[in-house]
CSV table of C-alpha atoms in Angstrom, one decimal:
chain,number,residue,atom,x,y,z
A,26,MET,CA,150.2,212.2,130.8
A,27,THR,CA,150.2,211.0,127.2
A,28,ILE,CA,147.0,209.2,126.1
A,29,THR,CA,147.5,206.3,123.7
A,30,HIS,CA,144.8,205.3,121.2
A,31,ALA,CA,145.3,201.9,119.6
A,32,PRO,CA,142.2,201.4,117.4
A,33,ALA,CA,141.9,198.1,115.5
A,34,GLY,CA,139.8,199.3,112.5
A,35,GLU,CA,139.8,202.1,110.0
A,36,ALA,CA,136.5,203.5,111.2
A,37,GLU,CA,137.9,203.8,114.7
A,38,ILE,CA,141.1,205.4,113.4
A,39,ALA,CA,138.9,208.0,111.6
A,40,ASP,CA,137.0,208.6,114.8
A,41,CYS,CA,140.2,209.2,116.8
A,42,VAL,CA,141.4,211.7,114.3
A,43,ARG,CA,138.0,213.5,114.0
A,44,GLU,CA,137.9,213.8,117.8
A,45,ALA,CA,141.4,215.1,118.0
A,46,ALA,CA,140.7,217.7,115.3
A,47,ALA,CA,137.6,218.9,117.1
A,48,ALA,CA,139.5,219.3,120.4
A,49,GLY,CA,142.7,220.6,118.8
A,50,THR,CA,144.7,217.8,120.3
A,51,PRO,CA,147.9,217.0,118.4
A,52,LEU,CA,148.5,213.3,117.6
A,53,GLU,CA,151.8,211.5,117.2
A,54,ILE,CA,151.2,208.7,114.7
A,55,ARG,CA,153.0,205.5,115.5
A,56,GLY,CA,153.5,202.2,113.7
A,57,GLY,CA,155.9,199.8,115.4
A,58,GLY,CA,157.8,202.6,117.1
A,59,THR,CA,161.2,202.0,115.4
A,60,ARG,CA,161.5,205.3,113.5
A,61,LEU,CA,160.1,207.8,116.1
A,62,ALA,CA,163.5,209.4,116.4
A,63,ILE,CA,163.5,210.5,112.7
A,64,GLY,CA,162.4,214.1,112.2
A,65,ARG,CA,161.8,216.8,114.7
A,66,PRO,CA,160.3,215.8,118.1
A,67,VAL,CA,156.5,215.9,118.0
A,68,GLN,CA,155.0,217.9,120.9
A,69,THR,CA,151.8,216.1,121.7
A,70,GLY,CA,149.6,214.9,124.5
A,71,ALA,CA,148.2,211.9,122.6
A,72,THR,CA,149.5,209.0,120.5
A,73,LEU,CA,147.6,207.2,117.7
A,74,SER,CA,149.1,203.7,117.4
A,75,LEU,CA,148.5,201.6,114.3
A,76,ALA,CA,149.9,198.5,116.0
A,77,GLU,CA,146.5,196.8,116.3
A,78,HIS,CA,145.4,197.7,112.7
A,79,ARG,CA,147.3,194.8,111.0
A,80,GLY,CA,147.0,191.9,108.6
A,81,ILE,CA,147.5,191.1,105.0
A,82,THR,CA,144.1,191.6,103.3
A,83,LEU,CA,145.0,190.4,99.8
A,84,TYR,CA,148.0,188.6,98.3
A,85,GLU,CA,147.9,187.4,94.7
A,86,PRO,CA,151.4,186.0,93.9
A,87,GLY,CA,150.4,185.5,90.3
A,88,ALA,CA,149.5,189.1,89.9
A,89,LEU,CA,152.6,190.3,91.9
A,90,THR,CA,150.3,192.3,94.2
A,91,LEU,CA,150.1,192.5,98.0
A,92,VAL,CA,147.6,194.6,100.1
A,93,ALA,CA,148.1,195.0,103.8
A,94,LYS,CA,146.9,197.1,106.7
A,95,ALA,CA,149.3,199.8,107.8
A,96,GLY,CA,150.2,198.3,111.1
A,97,THR,CA,151.3,194.9,109.6
A,98,PRO,CA,154.8,194.1,110.8
A,99,MET,CA,157.4,193.9,108.0
A,100,ALA,CA,158.4,190.4,109.3
A,101,GLU,CA,154.9,189.1,108.5
A,102,ILE,CA,155.0,190.5,105.0
A,103,GLU,CA,158.5,189.3,104.3
A,104,ALA,CA,157.6,185.8,105.5
A,105,ALA,CA,154.5,185.7,103.3
A,106,LEU,CA,156.4,186.8,100.3
A,107,ALA,CA,159.3,184.4,100.9
A,108,ALA,CA,156.9,181.5,101.1
A,109,GLU,CA,156.0,182.3,97.5
A,110,GLY,CA,159.6,183.0,96.3
A,111,GLN,CA,158.9,186.8,96.1
A,112,GLN,CA,160.2,190.0,97.7
A,113,LEU,CA,159.6,193.7,98.0
A,114,ALA,CA,161.6,195.3,95.2
A,115,PHE,CA,162.8,198.4,97.1
A,116,GLU,CA,164.5,196.5,100.0
A,117,PRO,CA,163.4,198.8,102.9
A,118,MET,CA,166.0,199.7,105.6
A,119,ASP,CA,165.6,198.5,109.2
A,120,HIS,CA,166.4,201.5,111.3
A,121,ARG,CA,166.7,199.6,114.6
A,122,PRO,CA,170.5,199.1,114.4
A,123,LEU,CA,171.2,202.7,113.5
A,124,LEU,CA,168.7,204.3,115.9
A,125,GLY,CA,169.0,201.8,118.7
A,126,SER,CA,165.3,201.5,118.7
A,127,GLU,CA,163.0,198.6,119.6
A,128,GLY,CA,159.7,197.4,118.3
A,129,ALA,CA,158.7,195.9,115.0
A,130,PRO,CA,158.9,197.9,111.8
A,131,THR,CA,155.5,198.1,110.0
A,132,ILE,CA,154.6,198.5,106.3
A,133,GLY,CA,152.7,201.7,107.0
A,134,ALA,CA,155.8,203.4,108.4
A,135,VAL,CA,157.9,202.2,105.5
A,136,VAL,CA,155.5,203.8,103.0
A,137,ALA,CA,155.0,207.0,105.1
A,138,CYS,CA,158.7,207.6,105.2
A,139,ASN,CA,159.4,206.3,101.7
A,140,ILE,CA,162.1,203.9,103.0
A,141,SER,CA,164.2,202.5,100.2
A,142,GLY,CA,167.4,200.4,100.3
A,143,PRO,CA,170.3,199.4,98.0
A,144,ARG,CA,168.1,197.9,95.3
A,145,ARG,CA,166.7,201.4,94.5
A,146,VAL,CA,169.4,201.8,91.8
A,147,GLN,CA,167.7,199.0,89.8
A,148,ALA,CA,164.1,198.7,91.1
A,149,GLY,CA,163.2,202.3,92.1
A,150,ALA,CA,162.1,203.7,95.5
A,151,CYS,CA,159.2,202.6,97.7
A,152,ARG,CA,156.9,205.0,96.0
A,153,ASP,CA,157.6,203.4,92.7
A,154,SER,CA,156.2,200.1,94.0
A,155,LEU,CA,153.1,201.7,95.6
A,156,LEU,CA,149.9,200.9,93.6
A,157,GLY,CA,147.4,202.4,95.9
A,158,LEU,CA,146.6,203.4,99.5
A,159,ARG,CA,143.8,204.3,101.9
A,160,PHE,CA,144.3,207.0,104.5
A,161,VAL,CA,142.5,209.2,107.0
A,162,ASP,CA,143.1,212.9,106.6
A,163,GLY,CA,143.3,215.5,109.4
A,164,ALA,CA,139.6,216.0,109.4
A,165,GLY,CA,138.9,212.3,110.0
A,166,THR,CA,137.8,211.6,106.4
A,167,VAL,CA,138.7,208.2,105.0
A,168,MET,CA,140.2,208.6,101.5
A,169,LYS,CA,141.6,206.2,98.9
A,170,ASN,CA,143.8,206.6,95.9
A,171,GLY,CA,145.2,204.3,93.2
A,172,GLY,CA,144.3,200.6,92.9
A,173,ARG,CA,145.7,197.1,92.8
A,174,VAL,CA,147.2,197.2,89.3
A,175,MET,CA,149.9,199.3,87.7
A,176,LYS,CA,147.5,200.8,85.1
A,177,ASN,CA,144.7,202.7,86.8
A,178,VAL,CA,143.1,206.1,86.3
A,179,THR,CA,142.0,207.6,89.6
A,180,GLY,CA,142.7,211.3,89.3
A,181,TYR,CA,145.5,213.0,91.2
A,182,ASP,CA,148.4,210.7,92.3
A,183,LEU,CA,148.1,211.1,96.0
A,184,CYS,CA,150.1,208.0,96.6
A,185,LYS,CA,153.3,209.9,95.6
A,186,LEU,CA,152.3,212.8,97.9
A,187,LEU,CA,151.6,210.7,101.0
A,188,CYS,CA,154.6,208.4,100.5
A,189,GLY,CA,157.4,210.4,102.2
A,190,ALA,CA,155.2,212.8,104.1
A,191,TYR,CA,156.0,211.2,107.5
A,192,GLY,CA,152.4,211.1,108.5
A,193,THR,CA,151.8,214.8,108.3
A,194,LEU,CA,149.2,214.7,105.6
A,195,GLY,CA,147.2,211.6,106.6
A,196,VAL,CA,147.2,208.5,108.6
A,197,LEU,CA,147.9,205.6,106.3
A,198,THR,CA,145.5,202.7,106.9
A,199,GLU,CA,146.1,200.3,104.0
A,200,VAL,CA,148.7,200.1,101.2
A,201,SER,CA,148.8,198.1,98.0
A,202,LEU,CA,152.2,197.2,96.6
A,203,LYS,CA,153.8,195.6,93.6
A,204,VAL,CA,156.1,192.8,94.5
A,205,LEU,CA,158.8,190.9,92.5
A,206,PRO,CA,160.1,187.4,92.3
A,207,ALA,CA,163.1,186.7,94.5
A,208,PRO,CA,166.4,186.0,92.6
A,209,GLU,CA,167.4,182.4,92.1
A,210,ARG,CA,171.0,183.4,92.8
A,211,ALA,CA,172.9,186.4,94.1
A,212,LEU,CA,176.6,187.2,94.5
A,213,THR,CA,178.8,190.2,95.3
A,214,LEU,CA,181.9,191.3,93.4
A,215,ALA,CA,184.2,193.2,95.9
A,216,LEU,CA,187.1,195.5,95.1
A,217,ARG,CA,189.4,196.3,98.0
A,218,GLY,CA,191.4,199.4,98.8
A,219,LEU,CA,189.9,201.8,96.4
A,220,GLY,CA,189.6,205.4,97.4
A,221,PRO,CA,186.3,207.2,97.2
A,222,ALA,CA,186.9,208.7,93.7
A,223,ALA,CA,188.1,205.4,92.3
A,224,ALA,CA,185.2,203.6,93.9
A,225,VAL,CA,182.6,205.9,92.4
A,226,GLU,CA,184.2,205.5,89.0
A,227,ALA,CA,184.1,201.7,89.3
A,228,MET,CA,180.5,201.8,90.5
A,229,ALA,CA,179.5,204.1,87.7
A,230,ALA,CA,181.1,201.8,85.1
A,231,ALA,CA,179.2,198.8,86.5
A,232,LEU,CA,175.9,200.6,86.8
A,233,GLY,CA,176.3,202.0,83.3
A,234,SER,CA,177.0,198.5,81.9
A,235,PRO,CA,174.3,196.1,80.5
A,236,TYR,CA,175.0,193.6,83.3
A,237,GLU,CA,172.1,194.7,85.6
A,238,VAL,CA,173.8,195.6,88.9
A,239,SER,CA,171.2,195.6,91.7
A,240,GLY,CA,173.5,197.2,94.4
A,241,ALA,CA,176.6,199.4,94.3
A,242,ALA,CA,178.1,200.6,97.6
A,243,HIS,CA,181.4,201.6,99.1
A,244,LEU,CA,182.3,200.9,102.7
A,245,THR,CA,185.2,202.9,104.1
A,246,ASP,CA,184.7,202.1,107.8
A,247,GLY,CA,184.7,198.4,108.7
A,248,ALA,CA,186.7,195.4,110.0
A,249,GLU,CA,187.7,194.5,106.4
A,250,GLY,CA,188.8,197.9,105.4
A,251,ALA,CA,187.6,199.8,102.3
A,252,MET,CA,185.4,197.6,100.1
A,253,THR,CA,183.6,198.5,96.9
A,254,LEU,CA,180.6,196.2,96.5
A,255,LEU,CA,178.7,195.3,93.4
A,256,ARG,CA,175.7,193.0,93.6
A,257,ILE,CA,174.3,190.8,90.8
A,258,GLU,CA,171.0,188.9,91.2
A,259,GLY,CA,168.9,186.8,88.9
A,260,PHE,CA,168.8,183.3,87.3
A,261,GLU,CA,171.8,181.0,87.8
A,262,SER,CA,173.2,181.1,84.3
A,263,GLN,CA,172.6,184.9,83.9
A,264,VAL,CA,174.4,185.7,87.2
A,265,ARG,CA,177.4,183.6,86.2
A,266,HIS,CA,177.7,185.3,82.8
A,267,ARG,CA,177.2,188.8,84.1
A,268,ALA,CA,179.7,188.3,86.9
A,269,GLU,CA,182.3,187.2,84.3
A,270,ARG,CA,181.6,190.2,82.1
A,271,LEU,CA,181.8,192.6,85.0
A,272,CYS,CA,185.1,191.2,86.1
A,273,ALA,CA,186.4,191.8,82.6
A,274,LEU,CA,185.0,195.4,82.7
A,275,LEU,CA,186.7,196.1,86.1
A,276,ALA,CA,190.1,194.7,85.0
A,277,GLY,CA,192.9,197.1,86.0
A,278,ARG,CA,191.1,198.3,89.1
A,279,GLY,CA,192.5,195.6,91.4
A,280,ALA,CA,191.7,192.0,92.2
A,281,VAL,CA,187.9,191.2,92.3
A,282,GLU,CA,186.7,188.9,95.0
A,283,ARG,CA,183.4,186.9,94.6
A,284,ILE,CA,181.3,186.7,97.7
A,285,GLU,CA,178.2,184.5,98.1
A,286,GLY,CA,176.1,182.9,100.8
A,287,GLU,CA,175.6,184.3,104.3
A,288,ARG,CA,178.6,186.7,104.0
A,289,HIS,CA,177.0,188.2,100.9
A,290,GLY,CA,173.7,188.7,102.7
A,291,ALA,CA,175.5,190.1,105.8
A,292,LEU,CA,177.3,192.7,103.7
A,293,TRP,CA,174.1,194.0,102.1
A,294,ARG,CA,172.3,194.1,105.4
A,295,ALA,CA,175.2,196.2,106.7
A,296,VAL,CA,174.8,198.5,103.7
A,297,ARG,CA,171.0,198.7,103.9
A,298,ASP,CA,170.9,199.3,107.7
A,299,VAL,CA,174.1,201.5,107.9
A,300,GLU,CA,175.5,199.0,110.4
A,301,PRO,CA,179.0,200.6,110.4
A,302,PHE,CA,177.5,203.6,112.2
A,303,ALA,CA,175.4,201.6,114.7
A,304,GLY,CA,176.1,201.6,118.4
A,305,ASP,CA,177.9,205.0,118.8
A,306,ALA,CA,176.9,208.5,119.8
A,307,ARG,CA,177.7,210.3,116.6
A,308,ALA,CA,175.1,212.2,114.7
A,309,VAL,CA,174.3,210.6,111.3
A,310,TRP,CA,173.2,212.5,108.2
A,311,ARG,CA,171.7,211.1,105.0
A,312,LEU,CA,172.9,213.0,101.9
A,313,SER,CA,171.4,212.8,98.4
A,314,LEU,CA,173.9,213.9,95.8
A,315,ARG,CA,175.0,213.4,92.2
A,316,PRO,CA,177.2,210.4,92.4
A,317,GLY,CA,180.1,212.2,90.9
A,318,ASP,CA,180.0,214.8,93.7
A,319,ALA,CA,180.1,212.3,96.5
A,320,PRO,CA,184.0,211.9,96.8
A,321,ALA,CA,184.6,215.7,97.0
A,322,VAL,CA,181.7,216.2,99.5
A,323,ALA,CA,182.9,213.3,101.7
A,324,ALA,CA,186.5,214.8,101.7
A,325,ARG,CA,185.2,218.2,102.6
A,326,LEU,CA,183.1,216.9,105.4
A,327,GLY,CA,186.0,214.8,106.7
A,328,ASP,CA,188.2,218.0,106.8
A,329,GLU,CA,185.6,220.4,108.2
A,330,ALA,CA,183.4,218.2,110.4
A,331,GLY,CA,185.5,215.0,111.1
A,332,ALA,CA,182.9,212.9,109.2
A,333,ASP,CA,183.2,209.3,108.3
A,334,CYS,CA,181.2,208.4,105.2
A,335,LEU,CA,179.9,205.4,103.4
A,336,PHE,CA,178.3,205.4,99.9
A,337,ASP,CA,175.3,203.6,98.5
A,338,TRP,CA,173.4,203.9,95.2
A,339,GLY,CA,176.7,204.2,93.4
A,340,GLY,CA,177.5,207.4,95.4
A,341,GLY,CA,174.0,209.0,95.0
A,342,LEU,CA,173.4,208.3,98.7
A,343,VAL,CA,176.0,209.2,101.3
A,344,TRP,CA,175.7,208.4,105.0
A,345,ALA,CA,177.9,210.7,107.1
A,346,ALA,CA,178.6,210.2,110.8
A,347,VAL,CA,179.9,213.3,112.6
A,348,PRO,CA,181.2,213.8,116.1
A,349,GLU,CA,178.8,215.0,118.8
A,350,ALA,CA,178.0,218.7,118.7
A,351,ALA,CA,175.1,221.0,119.7
A,352,ASP,CA,174.3,221.6,116.1
A,353,ALA,CA,175.3,218.2,114.6
A,354,HIS,CA,177.7,220.2,112.4
A,355,ALA,CA,174.7,221.4,110.4
A,356,PRO,CA,176.4,224.5,108.9
A,357,ALA,CA,179.2,222.5,107.4
A,358,LEU,CA,176.9,219.8,106.1
A,359,ARG,CA,174.4,222.3,104.6
A,360,ALA,CA,177.2,224.3,103.0
A,361,ALA,CA,178.9,221.3,101.5
A,362,VAL,CA,175.6,219.9,100.1
A,363,ALA,CA,174.3,223.3,98.9
A,364,ALA,CA,177.4,223.7,96.8
A,365,THR,CA,176.4,220.6,94.8
A,366,GLY,CA,172.7,221.1,94.6
A,367,GLY,CA,172.0,218.1,96.8
A,368,HIS,CA,170.1,217.8,100.1
A,369,ALA,CA,170.8,216.5,103.6
A,370,THR,CA,168.6,214.9,106.3
A,371,LEU,CA,169.6,214.5,109.9
A,372,VAL,CA,168.6,210.9,110.7
A,373,ARG,CA,170.2,210.3,114.1
A,374,ALA,CA,170.8,212.9,116.8
A,375,PRO,CA,169.5,213.5,120.4
A,376,ALA,CA,166.1,215.0,120.7
A,377,ALA,CA,167.5,218.4,121.8
A,378,VAL,CA,169.6,218.6,118.7
A,379,ARG,CA,166.7,217.6,116.4
A,380,ALA,CA,164.6,220.3,118.1
A,381,ALA,CA,167.2,223.0,117.4
A,382,VAL,CA,168.4,222.0,113.9
A,383,PRO,CA,166.3,221.8,110.8
A,384,VAL,CA,166.2,218.0,110.3
A,385,PHE,CA,165.0,218.1,106.6
A,386,GLN,CA,166.6,220.1,103.8
A,387,PRO,CA,165.3,223.7,104.1
A,388,GLU,CA,162.9,224.4,101.2
A,389,ALA,CA,163.0,227.3,98.8
A,390,ALA,CA,160.4,229.9,99.6
A,391,ARG,CA,157.9,228.9,96.9
A,392,LEU,CA,158.2,225.2,97.7
A,393,ALA,CA,157.7,226.0,101.4
A,394,ASP,CA,154.6,227.9,100.6
A,395,LEU,CA,153.3,224.9,98.6
A,396,SER,CA,154.1,222.5,101.5
A,397,ARG,CA,152.2,224.7,104.0
A,398,ALA,CA,149.2,224.9,101.6
A,399,LEU,CA,149.1,221.1,101.3
A,400,ARG,CA,149.2,220.6,105.0
A,401,ALA,CA,146.5,223.2,105.5
A,402,ARG,CA,144.3,221.3,103.0
A,403,PHE,CA,144.9,217.8,104.3
A,404,ASP,CA,145.2,218.6,108.0
A,405,PRO,CA,143.4,221.9,108.6
A,406,ALA,CA,143.5,221.6,112.4
A,407,GLY,CA,147.3,220.7,112.4
A,408,VAL,CA,146.9,217.6,114.5
A,409,LEU,CA,148.9,215.0,112.5
A,410,ASN,CA,152.5,214.7,113.6
A,411,PRO,CA,152.7,218.5,114.1
A,412,GLY,CA,156.2,219.9,113.7
A,413,ARG,CA,157.8,216.7,112.6
A,414,MET,CA,158.9,218.1,109.2
A,415,ALA,CA,159.0,221.7,110.4
A,416,ALA,CA,161.8,223.9,109.0
């Protein structure tokens, strides 16, 4: 029987980890439970839930700073920011549609997994908005790093290390984030019917322009057919001017449709949450590539693995859905990505497949040695999400 611990305070969290380390009891770290299917299955007899460790502890709109406990639901944070006309710059994905999961996404899980959405091309990743954090290491010691302003001198930048470690180096208890004003106006310029190569060229032209595109995606699988989407956000007069200039820049690539309002929002939620691949049984991979390599990789995967692909980040991020298979077509995926110097992560697959296939990109020998050394330093008893990021 799995034992669930749900402490409400940081000291109690540290006690749970300390006791688990002393007893050698592996812990599965949970936030809202919406992303448990990412990574290899964790074999454990105990769960440490952060669901009761919640609440915004500091919000200074004038300083563009928010501090929250790790178990705080994203909905609570987004509501507080919206009330002040602000937002998280990195637009974190909601995995529930893709994974078919339930629960409430939490800010701690977003940071632990470095979840970043379409606006990454302009505003950077989650880790780029992270000012500081508090966490409990595998020995049960409370540690902190960073601060509440962009300029601080606090030694090693552990924030970057913990962000994206999937809870294997420490249990996040509090995060401090930079926030940004929400745009006054937003619209989408859509090109229809472009093939992947032409779409990547159009997105590259837009992203390389001075017109501040905050999203560039290409959907190939949807009710409206192939659509290449370019998002513009900002002040009313600026958005209007930039849209006009981008339309001129894109002349000769087909008719450009302007989309605003709810349809605009729905399109970018679909991109952010990979909604075209929701609700089916296919395995889904997340590929990080050079944008110029995306069309050739997508074509190769279509031929060799029957993959359907959609592009985000101007082609730098490719989501690939492949038919069911015992190995999730890992050899074909790994070979195609290795040929370009990119990397691939298996995001959705049954537990048996995730247990048999390396979920994260296999590391070079020296990097793997460094990863093991870091885990041994931060979690000497090996009790924090053991095996989740195993090769």
